[in-house]
């Protein structure tokens, strides 16, 4: 394994270009970071971090005369309104940097996958390089069986990148960390041949005819022979936005561990309440996958202002205003926020998940994985489970229960 950092020359694409497939706002952000590090970014067309023209309808090509490189971003749109809204905003930023964005309603009905895959077959076979954000995605695995590209790049889709590299090194089938330990279902069995072929495509060939790069801000200590690991330092984010205005107090970052069945809801709400009270947090930045019911309960039970960001948190924090302390449970942001906020005085602190919070259905892998996420985080402060301050009214500065209006664009 080789590790690289900093800006580098883009690998040749033999005139056939690069296709990047994204299914989440974070994946799209990290494709832009990869393009910036590879020297493929177009010239920003606006100022102060904003794109130079308003985005039109989904899938709209760049305006005539706007420069773009050989990279085309393909959005495999999900159905979740929050994710779609953030993806639209990220697509605006990508277009503002001069890139082509192709929006696919990949899940817009029973026939949508057939139309999407049929329309992408030609570009897939012509592309010299493929960039993906989620190697565990069945959609992406299916697309990988079509491409003939010699160069494959995997960008971060969060902490799952760490698990992907480990599974690839051990030659295991690709299974998301929170599902490990369970017996494969009927759909898993049917899809296994496709997943196995995709895993082979993600394995570099000994002859060098197929090259694989992992572009990551996660702590990857080892990877299979032939896999190049390039450090994502969030240089594009820092160049495009900020530095932020820092305000007093703390902000708390939400997690979807309840939604994925790992953490018990009641225990999570109790932990958020104690953490907010102990550190005087006033805002709760919701994860895009958190349910409306859960967020409403958090607002009522904790008094926190629930904010639904319209961009990934790395950009929200970099643009500001942001609290002088950002509190988090084990998640991707304990690795990415210190990079995005480098050079500022914002402190990132993380609290471990108590094993007692885990649900009965949590996979045996969950506890060790979450502990590893926290233990490998750099430039963060580790917190122990706090006790709330004495007094029925809670700490000063915590507002009455309220829920902020959703800031994401309508789906």
Short mmCIF file of C-alpha atoms in Angstrom, two decimals, residues 12-222:
data_model
loop_
_atom_site.label_atom_id
_atom_site.label_comp_id
_atom_site.label_asym_id
_atom_site.label_seq_id
_atom_site.Cartn_x
_atom_site.Cartn_y
_atom_site.Cartn_z
CA UNK A 12 -4.48 10.21 -17.71
CA UNK A 13 -7.97 9.32 -18.89
CA UNK A 14 -7.05 8.60 -22.54
CA UNK A 15 -9.69 11.06 -23.63
CA UNK A 16 -12.59 9.01 -22.30
CA UNK A 17 -13.10 10.87 -19.09
CA UNK A 18 -14.19 10.04 -15.56
CA UNK A 19 -17.62 9.08 -14.27
CA UNK A 20 -18.39 9.61 -10.58
CA UNK A 21 -21.46 7.95 -9.02
CA UNK A 22 -22.85 9.46 -5.83
CA UNK A 23 -25.90 8.65 -3.72
CA UNK A 24 -25.42 11.04 -0.80
CA UNK A 25 -24.33 14.66 -0.20
CA UNK A 26 -21.17 13.54 1.62
CA UNK A 27 -20.15 11.37 -1.31
CA UNK A 28 -20.60 14.31 -3.68
CA UNK A 29 -18.57 16.56 -1.37
CA UNK A 30 -15.75 14.04 -1.30
CA UNK A 31 -15.77 13.67 -5.08
CA UNK A 32 -15.25 17.45 -5.27
CA UNK A 33 -12.42 17.12 -2.75
CA UNK A 34 -10.86 14.33 -4.84
CA UNK A 35 -11.19 16.39 -8.03
CA UNK A 36 -9.54 19.37 -6.31
CA UNK A 37 -6.65 17.22 -5.09
CA UNK A 38 -6.34 15.65 -8.55
CA UNK A 39 -6.25 19.03 -10.25
CA UNK A 40 -9.50 18.37 -12.11
CA UNK A 41 -11.54 21.21 -10.64
CA UNK A 42 -13.07 23.75 -12.98
CA UNK A 43 -12.68 27.45 -12.23
CA UNK A 44 -15.14 28.66 -9.57
CA UNK A 45 -17.65 30.95 -11.29
CA UNK A 46 -18.82 32.85 -8.22
CA UNK A 47 -17.35 34.53 -5.17
CA UNK A 48 -17.27 33.95 -1.42
CA UNK A 49 -17.92 30.25 -1.82
CA UNK A 50 -21.17 30.53 -3.75
CA UNK A 51 -21.71 29.13 -7.24
CA UNK A 52 -21.77 31.65 -10.05
CA UNK A 53 -25.22 30.85 -11.42
CA UNK A 54 -28.44 29.45 -10.03
CA UNK A 55 -29.05 25.78 -10.57
CA UNK A 56 -31.86 24.84 -12.88
CA UNK A 57 -33.78 21.61 -12.99
CA UNK A 58 -32.15 18.40 -11.91
CA UNK A 59 -29.86 17.05 -14.59
CA UNK A 60 -29.42 20.47 -16.24
CA UNK A 61 -26.05 20.68 -18.04
CA UNK A 62 -23.58 23.47 -17.29
CA UNK A 63 -24.31 26.82 -18.88
CA UNK A 64 -22.60 27.45 -22.21
CA UNK A 65 -19.10 28.74 -21.72
CA UNK A 66 -18.74 27.39 -18.16
CA UNK A 67 -15.52 25.37 -18.08
CA UNK A 68 -15.48 21.77 -16.99
CA UNK A 69 -12.93 19.00 -17.02
CA UNK A 70 -13.32 15.36 -17.94
CA UNK A 71 -15.29 14.57 -14.78
CA UNK A 72 -19.05 13.97 -14.96
CA UNK A 73 -20.96 13.57 -11.71
CA UNK A 74 -23.88 11.12 -11.86
CA UNK A 75 -26.35 11.49 -8.99
CA UNK A 76 -28.24 8.25 -8.32
CA UNK A 77 -31.00 10.09 -6.52
CA UNK A 78 -32.52 8.51 -3.39
CA UNK A 79 -36.12 9.03 -2.32
CA UNK A 80 -35.47 10.57 1.11
CA UNK A 81 -36.46 14.28 0.94
CA UNK A 82 -33.67 15.48 3.25
CA UNK A 83 -30.98 13.70 1.25
CA UNK A 84 -32.41 14.92 -2.05
CA UNK A 85 -32.41 18.50 -0.81
CA UNK A 86 -28.77 18.36 0.27
CA UNK A 87 -27.83 16.67 -3.00
CA UNK A 88 -29.46 19.50 -4.95
CA UNK A 89 -27.45 22.07 -3.05
CA UNK A 90 -24.23 20.11 -3.55
CA UNK A 91 -25.06 19.78 -7.26
CA UNK A 92 -25.27 23.58 -7.42
CA UNK A 93 -21.78 23.86 -5.96
CA UNK A 94 -20.45 21.27 -8.42
CA UNK A 95 -21.97 23.13 -11.36
CA UNK A 96 -20.57 26.35 -9.96
CA UNK A 97 -17.13 24.76 -10.14
CA UNK A 98 -17.74 23.94 -13.78
CA UNK A 99 -18.57 20.24 -13.60
CA UNK A 100 -21.28 18.42 -15.49
CA UNK A 101 -23.95 16.93 -13.24
CA UNK A 102 -26.27 14.21 -14.50
CA UNK A 103 -29.24 13.67 -12.19
CA UNK A 104 -30.81 10.19 -12.41
CA UNK A 105 -34.13 9.36 -10.77
CA UNK A 106 -32.63 5.97 -10.11
CA UNK A 107 -35.29 4.92 -7.62
CA UNK A 108 -38.32 6.63 -9.12
CA UNK A 109 -40.44 3.52 -9.63
CA UNK A 110 -40.15 -0.14 -10.55
CA UNK A 111 -38.80 0.55 -14.03
CA UNK A 112 -36.38 3.33 -12.96
CA UNK A 113 -33.33 1.07 -12.40
CA UNK A 114 -33.69 -0.42 -15.89
CA UNK A 115 -33.89 3.04 -17.50
CA UNK A 116 -30.98 4.34 -15.42
CA UNK A 117 -28.68 1.39 -16.07
CA UNK A 118 -29.64 1.29 -19.75
CA UNK A 119 -28.81 4.98 -20.16
CA UNK A 120 -25.49 4.61 -18.35
CA UNK A 121 -24.22 1.47 -20.07
CA UNK A 122 -22.55 3.35 -22.93
CA UNK A 123 -20.79 5.95 -20.76
CA UNK A 124 -19.75 3.21 -18.32
CA UNK A 125 -18.06 1.19 -21.03
CA UNK A 126 -16.31 4.24 -22.48
CA UNK A 127 -15.09 5.74 -19.19
CA UNK A 128 -11.41 5.37 -18.38
CA UNK A 129 -11.95 5.96 -14.67
CA UNK A 130 -14.84 5.36 -12.27
CA UNK A 131 -15.24 7.14 -8.94
CA UNK A 132 -17.69 5.76 -6.38
CA UNK A 133 -18.72 6.76 -2.89
CA UNK A 134 -20.34 3.59 -1.57
CA UNK A 135 -18.87 0.21 -2.52
CA UNK A 136 -21.54 -1.46 -0.37
CA UNK A 137 -24.37 -0.07 -2.54
CA UNK A 138 -26.05 -2.73 -4.64
CA UNK A 139 -26.75 -0.13 -7.28
CA UNK A 140 -23.07 0.77 -7.51
CA UNK A 141 -21.99 -2.88 -7.43
CA UNK A 142 -24.24 -3.59 -10.39
CA UNK A 143 -22.75 -0.65 -12.33
CA UNK A 144 -19.24 -1.90 -11.58
CA UNK A 145 -20.00 -5.16 -13.38
CA UNK A 146 -20.58 -3.15 -16.59
CA UNK A 147 -17.58 -0.84 -16.67
CA UNK A 148 -14.30 -1.59 -18.40
CA UNK A 149 -12.45 1.23 -16.66
CA UNK A 150 -8.89 0.48 -15.61
CA UNK A 151 -8.87 3.06 -12.82
CA UNK A 152 -11.29 2.86 -9.89
CA UNK A 153 -11.44 5.43 -7.07
CA UNK A 154 -13.38 5.01 -3.82
CA UNK A 155 -14.08 8.24 -1.92
CA UNK A 156 -15.42 8.44 1.62
CA UNK A 157 -19.03 7.74 2.44
CA UNK A 158 -18.26 8.02 6.12
CA UNK A 159 -16.68 5.60 8.55
CA UNK A 160 -17.83 2.64 6.42
CA UNK A 161 -14.73 3.28 4.29
CA UNK A 162 -12.62 1.85 7.11
CA UNK A 163 -14.67 -1.35 7.07
CA UNK A 164 -14.58 -1.58 3.28
CA UNK A 165 -10.77 -1.48 3.21
CA UNK A 166 -10.54 -4.10 5.96
CA UNK A 167 -12.99 -6.43 4.22
CA UNK A 168 -11.21 -6.00 0.89
CA UNK A 169 -7.87 -6.83 2.52
CA UNK A 170 -9.32 -9.97 4.10
CA UNK A 171 -11.07 -11.07 0.90
CA UNK A 172 -14.47 -11.02 2.60
CA UNK A 173 -17.80 -10.27 0.96
CA UNK A 174 -18.82 -6.63 1.26
CA UNK A 175 -21.29 -6.19 4.14
CA UNK A 176 -22.04 -2.96 6.00
CA UNK A 177 -20.57 -2.95 9.50
CA UNK A 178 -23.90 -2.64 11.34
CA UNK A 179 -25.26 -5.71 9.52
CA UNK A 180 -22.30 -8.00 10.10
CA UNK A 181 -23.05 -11.12 12.10
CA UNK A 182 -26.52 -11.61 10.67
CA UNK A 183 -27.49 -14.43 8.33
CA UNK A 184 -27.80 -13.39 4.66
CA UNK A 185 -31.40 -13.02 3.53
CA UNK A 186 -32.93 -14.30 0.27
CA UNK A 187 -32.16 -11.04 -1.56
CA UNK A 188 -28.55 -11.19 -0.31
CA UNK A 189 -28.20 -14.71 -1.68
CA UNK A 190 -29.58 -13.73 -5.09
CA UNK A 191 -27.23 -10.73 -5.30
CA UNK A 192 -24.09 -12.53 -4.14
CA UNK A 193 -22.72 -13.21 -7.67
CA UNK A 194 -22.99 -9.51 -8.55
CA UNK A 195 -21.39 -8.49 -5.25
CA UNK A 196 -18.55 -10.96 -5.78
CA UNK A 197 -17.87 -9.61 -9.26
CA UNK A 198 -17.92 -6.03 -7.96
CA UNK A 199 -15.43 -6.97 -5.24
CA UNK A 200 -13.11 -8.39 -7.90
CA UNK A 201 -13.42 -5.12 -9.84
CA UNK A 202 -12.40 -3.28 -6.66
CA UNK A 203 -9.30 -5.42 -6.27
CA UNK A 204 -6.20 -4.19 -8.13
CA UNK A 205 -4.74 -6.64 -10.62
CA UNK A 206 -1.16 -7.88 -10.10
CA UNK A 207 -0.27 -6.78 -13.64
CA UNK A 208 -1.36 -3.19 -13.00
CA UNK A 209 -4.06 -3.30 -15.65
CA UNK A 210 -6.63 -2.39 -12.99
CA UNK A 211 -5.68 0.28 -10.46
CA UNK A 212 -7.59 1.11 -7.29
CA UNK A 213 -7.32 4.28 -5.19
CA UNK A 214 -9.00 5.04 -1.87
CA UNK A 215 -9.36 8.78 -1.21
CA UNK A 216 -10.14 9.13 2.47
CA UNK A 217 -9.96 11.26 5.58
CA UNK A 218 -10.44 8.11 7.68
CA UNK A 219 -7.50 6.51 9.51
CA UNK A 220 -6.56 3.63 7.19
CA UNK A 221 -3.54 1.84 8.58
CA UNK A 222 -3.36 -1.01 6.08
#
